[in-house]
Structure formats: C-alpha cells, structure tokens
Short mmCIF file of C-alpha atoms in Angstrom, two decimals:
data_model
loop_
_atom_site.label_atom_id
_atom_site.label_comp_id
_atom_site.label_asym_id
_atom_site.label_seq_id
_atom_site.Cartn_x
_atom_site.Cartn_y
_atom_site.Cartn_z
CA MET A 1 61.21 53.41 -36.15
CA SER A 2 58.09 51.81 -35.67
CA ALA A 3 56.44 49.59 -33.19
CA MET A 4 54.99 46.04 -35.61
CA LYS A 5 51.13 46.39 -35.52
CA ASN A 6 49.97 44.06 -38.16
CA TYR A 7 51.53 40.48 -37.53
CA LYS A 8 50.59 36.92 -38.18
CA GLN A 9 51.26 33.43 -36.49
CA THR A 10 53.63 31.70 -37.80
CA GLU A 11 56.37 28.26 -36.84
CA LEU A 12 58.63 30.69 -35.30
CA GLY A 13 55.91 33.16 -33.84
CA LEU A 14 54.24 36.02 -34.23
CA LEU A 15 56.06 38.09 -37.56
CA PRO A 16 54.67 40.58 -39.30
CA GLU A 17 51.94 40.03 -42.11
CA ASP A 18 54.65 40.94 -44.84
CA TRP A 19 57.46 39.16 -43.76
CA GLU A 20 57.81 35.36 -44.84
CA VAL A 21 58.81 31.85 -43.18
CA LYS A 22 62.00 30.66 -45.45
CA ARG A 23 64.67 28.12 -45.12
CA LEU A 24 67.92 29.29 -45.29
CA GLY A 25 68.33 26.82 -48.88
CA GLU A 26 65.85 29.12 -50.21
CA ILE A 27 67.62 32.56 -49.67
CA ALA A 28 71.14 31.12 -49.61
CA ASN A 29 73.63 29.25 -51.89
CA ILE A 30 75.10 26.65 -49.45
CA ILE A 31 78.75 25.31 -50.53
CA MET A 32 79.75 22.61 -47.83
CA GLY A 33 83.42 21.89 -48.38
CA GLN A 34 85.38 19.36 -49.87
CA SER A 35 89.45 18.55 -48.51
CA PRO A 36 91.77 18.33 -51.86
CA PRO A 37 94.17 15.84 -52.23
CA GLY A 38 96.84 16.05 -49.14
CA GLU A 39 99.74 16.34 -51.82
CA SER A 40 98.18 19.38 -53.13
CA TYR A 41 98.56 21.35 -50.05
CA ASN A 42 101.84 23.80 -49.76
CA THR A 43 103.15 26.87 -47.65
CA LEU A 44 104.64 28.37 -50.92
CA ARG A 45 101.97 30.15 -52.52
CA LYS A 46 101.24 28.13 -54.93
CA GLY A 47 97.44 27.84 -55.93
CA ILE A 48 94.42 28.70 -54.42
CA PRO A 49 94.15 29.63 -50.52
CA LEU A 50 92.97 26.85 -48.41
CA ILE A 51 90.38 26.87 -45.31
CA ASN A 52 90.54 24.00 -43.77
CA GLY A 53 88.78 24.69 -40.33
CA PRO A 54 89.20 26.91 -37.06
CA THR A 55 93.38 27.07 -37.54
CA GLU A 56 93.09 29.76 -40.45
CA PHE A 57 89.80 31.78 -38.85
CA THR A 58 90.41 35.12 -36.48
CA LYS A 59 87.83 37.17 -34.55
CA LYS A 60 86.25 38.27 -38.67
CA PHE A 61 88.73 37.32 -41.32
CA PRO A 62 90.61 34.18 -42.35
CA ILE A 63 94.17 34.13 -42.54
CA LYS A 64 96.46 32.38 -45.25
CA LYS A 65 98.01 29.90 -43.50
CA GLN A 66 98.12 27.13 -46.72
CA TRP A 67 97.41 26.67 -50.09
CA THR A 68 95.96 24.04 -52.52
CA THR A 69 97.22 23.28 -56.30
CA GLN A 70 94.06 21.26 -56.60
CA PRO A 71 90.84 23.33 -55.66
CA THR A 72 87.62 21.36 -54.64
CA LYS A 73 85.09 23.72 -53.35
CA MET A 74 85.36 27.50 -53.49
CA CYS A 75 84.12 30.34 -51.39
CA LYS A 76 83.64 33.87 -52.69
CA LYS A 77 84.31 37.23 -51.22
CA ASP A 78 81.58 38.24 -48.80
CA ASP A 79 80.66 35.03 -48.28
CA LEU A 80 79.37 33.65 -44.37
CA LEU A 81 81.85 31.23 -43.57
CA LEU A 82 81.03 28.23 -40.75
CA CYS A 83 82.53 25.19 -39.37
CA VAL A 84 80.94 22.40 -39.37
CA ARG A 85 82.57 19.73 -37.71
CA GLY A 86 84.41 19.33 -34.35
CA SER A 87 84.82 20.93 -31.53
CA SER A 88 85.13 24.66 -33.06
CA THR A 89 81.42 23.73 -34.68
CA GLY A 90 79.37 27.14 -35.02
CA ARG A 91 82.29 29.44 -35.59
CA THR A 92 81.96 32.57 -38.00
CA ASN A 93 84.11 34.49 -40.21
CA THR A 94 83.19 36.26 -43.26
CA SER A 95 85.27 34.85 -46.34
CA ASN A 96 87.85 38.59 -47.70
CA ASP A 97 89.08 36.58 -50.70
CA ASN A 98 88.06 33.90 -52.80
CA TYR A 99 89.52 30.16 -50.91
CA CYS A 100 89.13 26.75 -51.54
CA ILE A 101 86.95 25.24 -48.04
CA GLY A 102 88.29 21.99 -46.98
CA ARG A 103 85.26 19.47 -45.32
CA GLY A 104 85.05 21.83 -42.19
CA VAL A 105 83.78 24.19 -43.56
CA ALA A 106 80.65 25.84 -44.94
CA ALA A 107 80.15 29.23 -47.38
CA ILE A 108 76.65 30.34 -47.16
CA ARG A 109 76.37 32.65 -50.11
CA ALA A 110 73.04 35.17 -50.07
CA THR A 111 71.45 35.62 -53.40
CA LYS A 112 70.19 38.31 -55.20
CA ASN A 113 66.87 38.70 -52.82
CA SER A 114 68.75 38.24 -49.54
CA ASP A 115 71.28 40.58 -47.75
CA ILE A 116 74.00 38.32 -46.79
CA ILE A 117 74.54 40.75 -43.64
CA PHE A 118 70.96 40.54 -42.77
CA LEU A 119 71.32 36.87 -42.62
CA THR A 120 74.80 36.46 -41.24
CA ASN A 121 73.20 38.39 -38.60
CA HIS A 122 70.69 35.57 -38.26
CA VAL A 123 73.14 32.99 -37.96
CA TYR A 124 74.76 34.53 -35.72
CA LEU A 125 71.16 34.22 -33.80
CA ALA A 126 70.78 30.85 -34.75
CA ILE A 127 74.27 29.64 -33.03
CA GLU A 128 72.55 27.43 -29.72
CA LYS A 129 69.98 25.94 -32.64
CA ILE A 130 72.69 24.45 -35.11
CA LEU A 131 74.92 23.18 -32.17
CA SER A 132 71.56 21.80 -30.83
CA LEU A 133 71.19 19.71 -34.02
CA SER A 134 73.96 17.79 -33.37
CA SER A 135 73.58 17.68 -29.22
CA GLY A 136 74.94 14.57 -27.60
CA SER A 137 77.58 14.05 -30.20
CA THR A 138 81.16 13.72 -29.16
CA PHE A 139 82.49 15.63 -31.85
CA PRO A 140 79.39 17.51 -33.36
CA ASN A 141 78.82 17.85 -37.18
CA ILE A 142 76.68 19.63 -39.13
CA ASP A 143 75.53 18.04 -42.46
CA ARG A 144 73.83 20.19 -45.28
CA LYS A 145 70.25 19.30 -45.12
CA SER A 146 70.36 20.67 -41.19
CA LEU A 147 71.65 23.81 -42.61
CA THR A 148 69.14 24.18 -45.63
CA THR A 149 65.80 23.76 -43.36
CA ILE A 150 67.21 26.41 -40.57
CA PRO A 151 63.85 28.63 -40.95
CA ILE A 152 64.64 32.06 -41.00
CA PRO A 153 62.14 35.39 -41.10
CA VAL A 154 62.38 36.88 -44.12
CA PRO A 155 61.50 40.81 -44.87
CA PRO A 156 61.56 42.31 -48.30
CA LEU A 157 64.62 43.08 -49.50
CA ALA A 158 64.77 46.72 -48.66
CA GLU A 159 63.43 46.00 -44.92
CA GLN A 160 66.48 43.31 -44.83
CA LYS A 161 68.88 46.08 -46.12
CA ALA A 162 67.37 48.82 -43.57
CA ILE A 163 68.34 46.39 -40.83
CA ALA A 164 71.93 45.40 -42.32
CA LYS A 165 72.73 49.01 -42.26
CA VAL A 166 71.65 49.60 -38.39
CA LEU A 167 73.54 46.44 -37.56
CA SER A 168 76.55 47.65 -39.24
CA ASP A 169 76.63 50.75 -37.72
CA THR A 170 76.59 49.39 -34.22
CA ASP A 171 79.27 46.72 -35.39
CA ALA A 172 81.62 49.72 -36.69
CA LEU A 173 80.72 51.01 -33.51
CA ILE A 174 81.71 47.79 -31.33
CA GLN A 175 84.88 47.45 -33.23
CA SER A 176 85.84 51.03 -32.66
CA THR A 177 85.91 51.16 -29.31
CA GLU A 178 87.96 47.34 -29.50
CA LYS A 179 90.81 49.38 -31.42
CA LEU A 180 90.61 52.37 -28.56
CA ILE A 181 91.50 49.85 -26.15
CA ALA A 182 93.80 47.79 -28.05
CA LYS A 183 95.60 50.97 -28.43
CA LYS A 184 95.39 52.26 -24.62
CA LYS A 185 96.69 48.67 -23.78
CA LEU A 186 99.85 49.29 -26.02
CA ILE A 187 100.16 52.38 -24.47
CA LYS A 188 100.08 51.23 -21.20
CA LYS A 189 102.49 48.26 -21.79
CA GLY A 190 105.03 50.94 -22.42
CA ALA A 191 104.19 52.89 -20.00
CA MET A 192 104.74 50.26 -17.62
CA GLN A 193 108.33 49.12 -19.35
CA GLU A 194 109.59 53.18 -19.02
CA LEU A 195 108.29 53.50 -15.40
CA LEU A 196 108.53 50.00 -13.94
CA THR A 197 112.85 49.98 -15.01
CA GLY A 198 113.30 53.29 -14.12
CA LYS A 199 113.94 54.49 -17.66
CA LYS A 200 111.47 57.17 -17.19
CA ARG A 201 111.02 58.88 -14.08
CA LEU A 202 107.67 61.24 -13.05
CA GLY A 203 107.93 64.75 -12.08
CA SER A 204 110.52 65.65 -9.64
CA PHE A 205 112.01 62.01 -9.28
CA PRO A 206 115.93 62.36 -10.18
CA LYS A 207 117.11 61.41 -13.68
CA GLY A 208 119.81 60.25 -12.95
CA LYS A 209 122.45 57.20 -14.23
CA THR A 210 121.83 54.03 -13.60
CA VAL A 211 123.73 51.24 -12.64
CA GLY A 212 123.88 47.37 -13.72
CA ARG A 213 122.52 44.90 -11.48
CA GLU A 214 124.41 42.01 -12.19
CA GLN A 215 123.33 40.06 -9.36
CA THR A 216 119.96 39.86 -10.67
CA GLU A 217 118.35 39.81 -14.19
CA LEU A 218 116.73 43.35 -14.34
CA GLY A 219 119.43 44.86 -16.13
CA HIS A 220 119.95 48.95 -15.50
CA LEU A 221 118.14 50.96 -12.48
CA PRO A 222 118.12 54.21 -11.96
CA GLU A 223 121.01 54.68 -8.53
CA ASP A 224 118.09 55.50 -5.99
CA TRP A 225 116.76 52.41 -6.51
CA GLU A 226 117.07 49.10 -5.14
CA VAL A 227 116.62 45.71 -6.02
CA LYS A 228 114.67 42.84 -3.22
CA GLU A 229 113.63 39.74 -3.04
CA LEU A 230 110.03 39.02 -3.05
CA GLY A 231 110.57 37.38 0.35
CA GLU A 232 111.98 40.35 1.77
CA VAL A 233 108.85 42.89 0.79
CA CYS A 234 106.30 40.65 2.04
CA GLU A 235 105.20 39.86 5.68
CA LYS A 236 104.19 36.59 4.17
CA ILE A 237 103.83 34.65 1.19
CA ILE A 238 101.97 31.64 1.77
CA ASP A 239 100.08 28.97 -0.38
CA GLY A 240 97.03 27.67 -0.20
CA THR A 241 95.40 24.13 0.86
CA HIS A 242 96.83 20.99 -0.60
CA HIS A 243 93.59 19.39 0.36
CA THR A 244 91.05 18.72 -2.20
CA PRO A 245 87.82 20.00 0.19
CA THR A 246 84.39 18.68 -0.44
CA TYR A 247 82.52 21.19 -2.31
CA VAL A 248 79.40 22.55 -1.82
CA LYS A 249 75.87 24.66 -3.57
CA GLN A 250 76.07 26.99 -1.32
CA GLY A 251 78.74 27.79 1.16
CA VAL A 252 82.13 30.33 1.42
CA PRO A 253 83.89 30.80 -1.64
CA PHE A 254 86.37 28.50 -2.83
CA TYR A 255 89.36 30.52 -4.96
CA SER A 256 91.33 28.29 -7.27
CA VAL A 257 93.41 29.26 -10.38
CA GLU A 258 90.32 29.41 -12.88
CA ASN A 259 89.18 32.60 -11.10
CA ILE A 260 92.07 34.70 -12.01
CA THR A 261 93.00 32.84 -15.65
CA LEU A 262 88.55 33.85 -16.36
CA LYS A 263 88.87 37.08 -14.39
CA ASN A 264 85.46 36.13 -12.49
CA PHE A 265 85.26 36.28 -8.62
CA ARG A 266 81.33 35.76 -8.84
CA ASN A 267 81.02 32.71 -10.22
CA THR A 268 83.17 30.41 -7.54
CA LYS A 269 83.09 26.83 -6.39
CA PHE A 270 82.42 26.83 -2.37
CA ILE A 271 82.93 24.55 0.34
CA SER A 272 80.99 24.57 4.18
CA GLU A 273 81.29 27.39 6.54
CA GLU A 274 83.53 24.46 8.71
CA GLU A 275 85.57 23.81 6.68
CA HIS A 276 86.39 26.71 5.53
CA LEU A 277 87.05 27.90 9.31
CA ARG A 278 89.38 24.69 9.77
CA LEU A 279 91.40 26.14 6.35
CA ILE A 280 91.70 29.63 7.31
CA LYS A 281 93.92 28.49 10.22
CA ARG A 282 96.80 28.13 7.44
CA CYS A 283 95.58 30.59 4.97
CA LYS A 284 93.22 33.41 5.36
CA PRO A 285 93.07 35.61 2.28
CA MET A 286 92.99 39.89 3.66
CA GLN A 287 91.59 42.52 1.36
CA GLY A 288 94.94 43.83 0.09
CA ASP A 289 96.80 40.81 -1.11
CA ILE A 290 97.53 40.10 -3.74
CA LEU A 291 96.39 36.41 -5.30
CA MET A 292 99.38 34.57 -7.57
CA THR A 293 99.08 31.63 -9.84
CA ARG A 294 101.91 29.30 -8.90
CA ILE A 295 99.81 26.02 -10.49
CA THR A 296 98.51 26.42 -13.51
CA ALA A 297 98.24 25.32 -17.29
CA GLY A 298 97.54 28.77 -18.18
CA ILE A 299 100.06 32.16 -17.05
CA LEU A 300 102.55 31.54 -14.24
CA GLY A 301 102.59 34.68 -12.01
CA ASP A 302 99.19 35.76 -13.18
CA THR A 303 97.82 37.84 -10.12
CA LYS A 304 94.66 39.66 -8.89
CA LEU A 305 94.14 42.24 -6.38
CA ILE A 306 92.14 41.22 -3.64
CA ASP A 307 90.34 44.80 -3.07
CA TRP A 308 86.78 43.87 -2.08
CA ASP A 309 85.94 42.17 1.62
CA VAL A 310 86.78 39.02 1.27
CA TYR A 311 85.45 35.53 2.97
CA ALA A 312 87.04 33.30 1.42
CA SER A 313 89.92 30.06 0.87
CA ILE A 314 92.13 29.36 -1.11
CA TYR A 315 93.73 26.21 -3.51
CA VAL A 316 97.49 25.56 -3.27
CA SER A 317 97.42 26.27 -6.99
CA LEU A 318 97.62 30.20 -5.07
CA ALA A 319 99.62 31.97 -3.55
CA ILE A 320 98.58 34.93 -0.87
CA LEU A 321 101.32 37.64 -1.59
CA ARG A 322 101.23 40.02 1.78
CA THR A 323 103.14 43.28 1.65
CA ASN A 324 105.74 44.98 4.40
CA SER A 325 106.32 48.12 4.57
CA ASN A 326 109.07 48.37 1.97
CA ILE A 327 106.69 48.42 -0.30
CA LEU A 328 103.67 50.33 -1.52
CA THR A 329 100.61 46.75 -2.49
CA SER A 330 99.22 49.10 -5.23
CA TYR A 331 103.32 49.35 -6.83
CA LEU A 332 103.96 45.77 -6.11
CA TYR A 333 100.73 44.88 -8.12
CA ARG A 334 101.33 47.03 -11.19
CA TYR A 335 104.74 45.32 -11.28
CA SER A 336 103.87 41.97 -11.03
CA LYS A 337 101.55 42.59 -14.55
CA SER A 338 104.84 43.40 -15.91
CA SER A 339 106.52 40.98 -18.79
CA ASN A 340 110.03 41.35 -16.34
CA PHE A 341 108.28 39.67 -13.60
CA ILE A 342 106.22 37.13 -15.51
CA LYS A 343 110.00 36.35 -17.16
CA SER A 344 111.54 36.06 -13.50
CA ILE A 345 108.98 33.65 -12.40
CA GLU A 346 108.86 31.46 -15.16
CA LYS A 347 113.11 31.22 -14.25
CA ARG A 348 112.59 30.03 -11.45
CA SER A 349 109.74 27.37 -12.44
CA LEU A 350 110.08 23.68 -12.37
CA ILE A 351 111.64 22.35 -15.77
CA ASN A 352 108.96 20.29 -17.60
CA ALA A 353 106.48 20.45 -14.97
CA THR A 354 102.44 19.70 -16.30
CA PRO A 355 101.02 21.87 -14.82
CA LYS A 356 103.55 24.48 -15.00
CA LYS A 357 104.58 25.04 -11.06
CA ILE A 358 106.56 27.42 -9.35
CA ASN A 359 107.29 26.04 -5.70
CA MET A 360 107.37 28.57 -2.92
CA GLN A 361 110.80 29.44 -1.83
CA ASP A 362 111.73 29.81 -5.27
CA ILE A 363 109.01 32.72 -4.85
CA ARG A 364 110.50 34.02 -2.60
CA LYS A 365 113.48 34.64 -4.54
CA VAL A 366 111.84 36.27 -7.46
CA PRO A 367 113.86 40.01 -7.89
CA ILE A 368 111.74 43.64 -7.71
CA PRO A 369 113.13 46.96 -8.74
CA LEU A 370 112.03 49.50 -5.60
CA PRO A 371 112.32 52.64 -6.19
CA PRO A 372 111.47 54.92 -2.99
CA LEU A 373 107.93 55.06 -1.86
CA PRO A 374 106.94 57.78 -3.03
CA GLU A 375 108.10 57.16 -6.69
CA GLN A 376 106.53 53.67 -5.86
CA LYS A 377 102.91 55.75 -5.77
CA ALA A 378 103.17 57.82 -8.45
CA ILE A 379 103.64 55.07 -10.49
CA ALA A 380 101.28 52.78 -9.19
CA GLU A 381 98.80 56.19 -9.55
CA VAL A 382 99.59 56.36 -13.15
CA LEU A 383 99.53 52.72 -13.84
CA SER A 384 95.95 52.63 -11.94
CA ASN A 385 94.63 55.70 -14.20
CA MET A 386 95.28 54.05 -17.72
CA ASP A 387 93.47 50.48 -15.79
CA ALA A 388 90.66 52.79 -14.98
CA GLU A 389 90.01 54.41 -18.19
CA ILE A 390 90.77 50.85 -20.57
CA GLU A 391 88.00 49.21 -17.64
CA ALA A 392 85.30 52.13 -18.59
CA LEU A 393 86.03 51.03 -22.10
CA GLU A 394 85.68 47.63 -21.75
CA LYS A 395 82.43 48.12 -19.52
CA LYS A 396 80.97 50.76 -22.83
CA LEU A 397 82.06 47.93 -25.35
CA GLN A 398 80.45 45.01 -22.95
CA LYS A 399 77.00 47.86 -23.14
CA GLN A 400 77.71 48.31 -27.05
CA LYS A 401 77.39 45.03 -27.27
CA GLN A 402 74.45 43.71 -24.97
CA ILE A 403 72.72 46.86 -26.77
CA LYS A 404 73.19 44.83 -30.32
CA GLN A 405 72.25 41.64 -29.35
CA GLY A 406 68.50 43.28 -28.08
CA MET A 407 68.70 45.46 -31.41
CA MET A 408 68.97 42.23 -33.12
CA GLN A 409 65.99 39.96 -31.20
CA GLU A 410 64.36 43.44 -31.89
CA LEU A 411 64.95 44.08 -35.79
CA LEU A 412 65.10 40.23 -36.67
CA THR A 413 62.04 39.13 -35.42
CA GLY A 414 59.85 42.01 -37.07
CA ARG A 415 58.84 43.60 -33.40
CA MET A 416 60.53 46.56 -34.30
CA ARG A 417 59.65 47.75 -37.79
CA LEU A 418 62.42 50.28 -39.63
CA ILE A 419 59.79 50.63 -42.57
CA ASP A 420 56.37 51.10 -42.19
#
C-alpha cells in the first residue's frame, strides 16, 4: 500500500488524479422493480421466484418464499438488491439466483467497466445519504433518478478489483468469526440443557437415578436435586416503581425493559437525585441482583445480572431477584437463561395481556431445579467460561467490523492506494 500522493479537488473532496467522479447510473445498470399481477403469485414453486421486499431478505442472500408465473422486471445472480420503499428502505441483499423483483426493490448490476463488489461497498457507505434523499417522509421512497445520480468516486478497473479483493477477504474473516460464534452458542445451548437438568453431571457428582417431579413441569431430575419455587430461593423479589418519573438530561440512571432487551445499560434515561432517593425506599437495586423483565413486548423473563457497582432506580416493567443462602446467584442467573425458565415464566403469565405480563405472586411460584451448592458452583463456572469465550469472540467480531469500516473509508476514497 502507498499513501495518496497526487490528487485533485472534486465535488466529493480530494481524489487521486487518475480517479473520476461518475454517477451510479453511469457505472451500473439500475433495474427498478415492478410487481407482477397478484393472481400470478403462488407458493407452489410455479414460475420464477419473486422478491417483493424485506420479507425475502436475510442478512446476506434472499430466500425464496413465493413465485410468479407472470414475471415483470428481473434481477440476475450477484446483483445488489436494495429496498426502495417503506420503512425498510436502504436494506440490501446480494442476489443468489435470477428473481422477479417487485416495486419495493431495485437491482444494481455492474457494467463491464466496474466491479460489483466495489460498487456494493460504495452503496453501503452511501446508505445514510440515500436515506437522506427521502428524509421527512413517513414512508420513505427512493426513485430511479435519486439512485442513478448518486456520485461515486471511481478508480481504474484494476484498482477497483484490488480494493474489492481486500474488502472481500475482510468480509470472509468476519463471516468466519460469525460462524464460530454461532457454533459456540449452539454448544452452550446443548450444555445448558444437559447440565441444568442433571442429564450430565460434572466431576465427582453422582450419576445416580432420576426421579419424576410430578408437582412441577421440570421432568426428571437427579435424586439428590431438589425443586424449589423462586420465592423460596430468593430473599427478595421486588418490582420497580409504578410511577412514571420526570426524566432529566443528566442524573441517576433509570432502568427499564429496553436496557435488558437491547443489552445496553450505558444509554439510559435519567431521573433527579431527589426522585431517586424517594424511589429507592421501595426498591433499591444492588450489585449481585438479577434484573428480570416482567412487563414487555419482547422476551418475558429475560434477565441481566448486575455485576457492576450500581446506583440506579428501576421501572415497574422490571423485577429484582435477590437470592438467599439456598442458591448461588451465578447458578440462578445461568438457569434464568434456559428455555425451561422462560417456559415456566410464560406458563404463569397473564393470558392475552398486551404487552406480555406476569404478576409478582406468579413469579414467586416459578420452579427452580436445585442441585447441591458445590454442583451449582461447578455448573455456573462451566457456563460462565462459555459465556466469556463467546463474549471475547463478539468483541473480536466488533473490532473486525470497525477495521473494515476504516478500510472502506480509506480505500474507497483513495486516501490509501493499493496500486501505485
């Protein structure tokens, strides 16, 4: 690589002298979708697979859900697919086959003098700009003119291909890490099912018989395990304030469901110190508590262990689980992430409540499988180590994505050259 030496001023800023600024329509064929007649739709695989919009989009390639016997506009394999209508405007996929495309989708196809991977990465960079073309619209739309006139800095084809190769290699590295994370999560899921039901015992713990637990929905457990209700293994189970406080720009963090579902306790709402002191008389979160969602449109019973020095208040949509000496907090937290725990919560939730809700007295009745304390510790340690491994991989993935974003900014603008 070499730093850019000779450059010129353009509408896109400074670019290498041998680069040009062209409109997307000059270096790509843009096919705006057109919906076929409704009576031609089918799910019997008759005709051509149809993409009408985001319902067929996945993370990378579209999936086939419906077909049409009267195709209109077509895309080809390797075309870039872009949602151009409604709330999903700006979402992209790469075509993995020939499809008929409906009016909610546009296909972008590289010409012979341009590289599709190079173009695709430029469109990714331009997503915010594309969306700004329809800012203020309740249902944003991007028309053909808006797409074709997007300015693109274009190097010679050989350099386009060199840039595309580097970015593709980086994508492959990212995808490899994503696959490894998915694999580790599956392994952990299997381990949870085995360890938290006693089907697999660790170390010297007995491999004895199992007995039915008819009084609960937990099935068969080892003879030396107990089943206790959540209210029996918790010193306290408390919900947050039922009063919606007055929010301020800066102050004491005020946690609600969104902090758990979004896995983000840094970006919170804030309340005043005075209001916080009033609220904690009823419910004061402490380090070592488990926060659980009890009123939510998301996952009922989703949890987060407070493993930091906390100074905050919580809303009624959350409950605090504070354990007693019969159970290790680390074990209960790992069990709360199991499908059995979520099913037990949902079983006791209010039928047809919107949003989903479980009353406090019903939370206390949720059954918990209880191994001896040493085995609780061993199970928690194994699952904690798995979590740490997954977390490290997720941090690695985030760093890889940040590196790619930086590379895109440098390579796609000519600030860094791959070809002298």
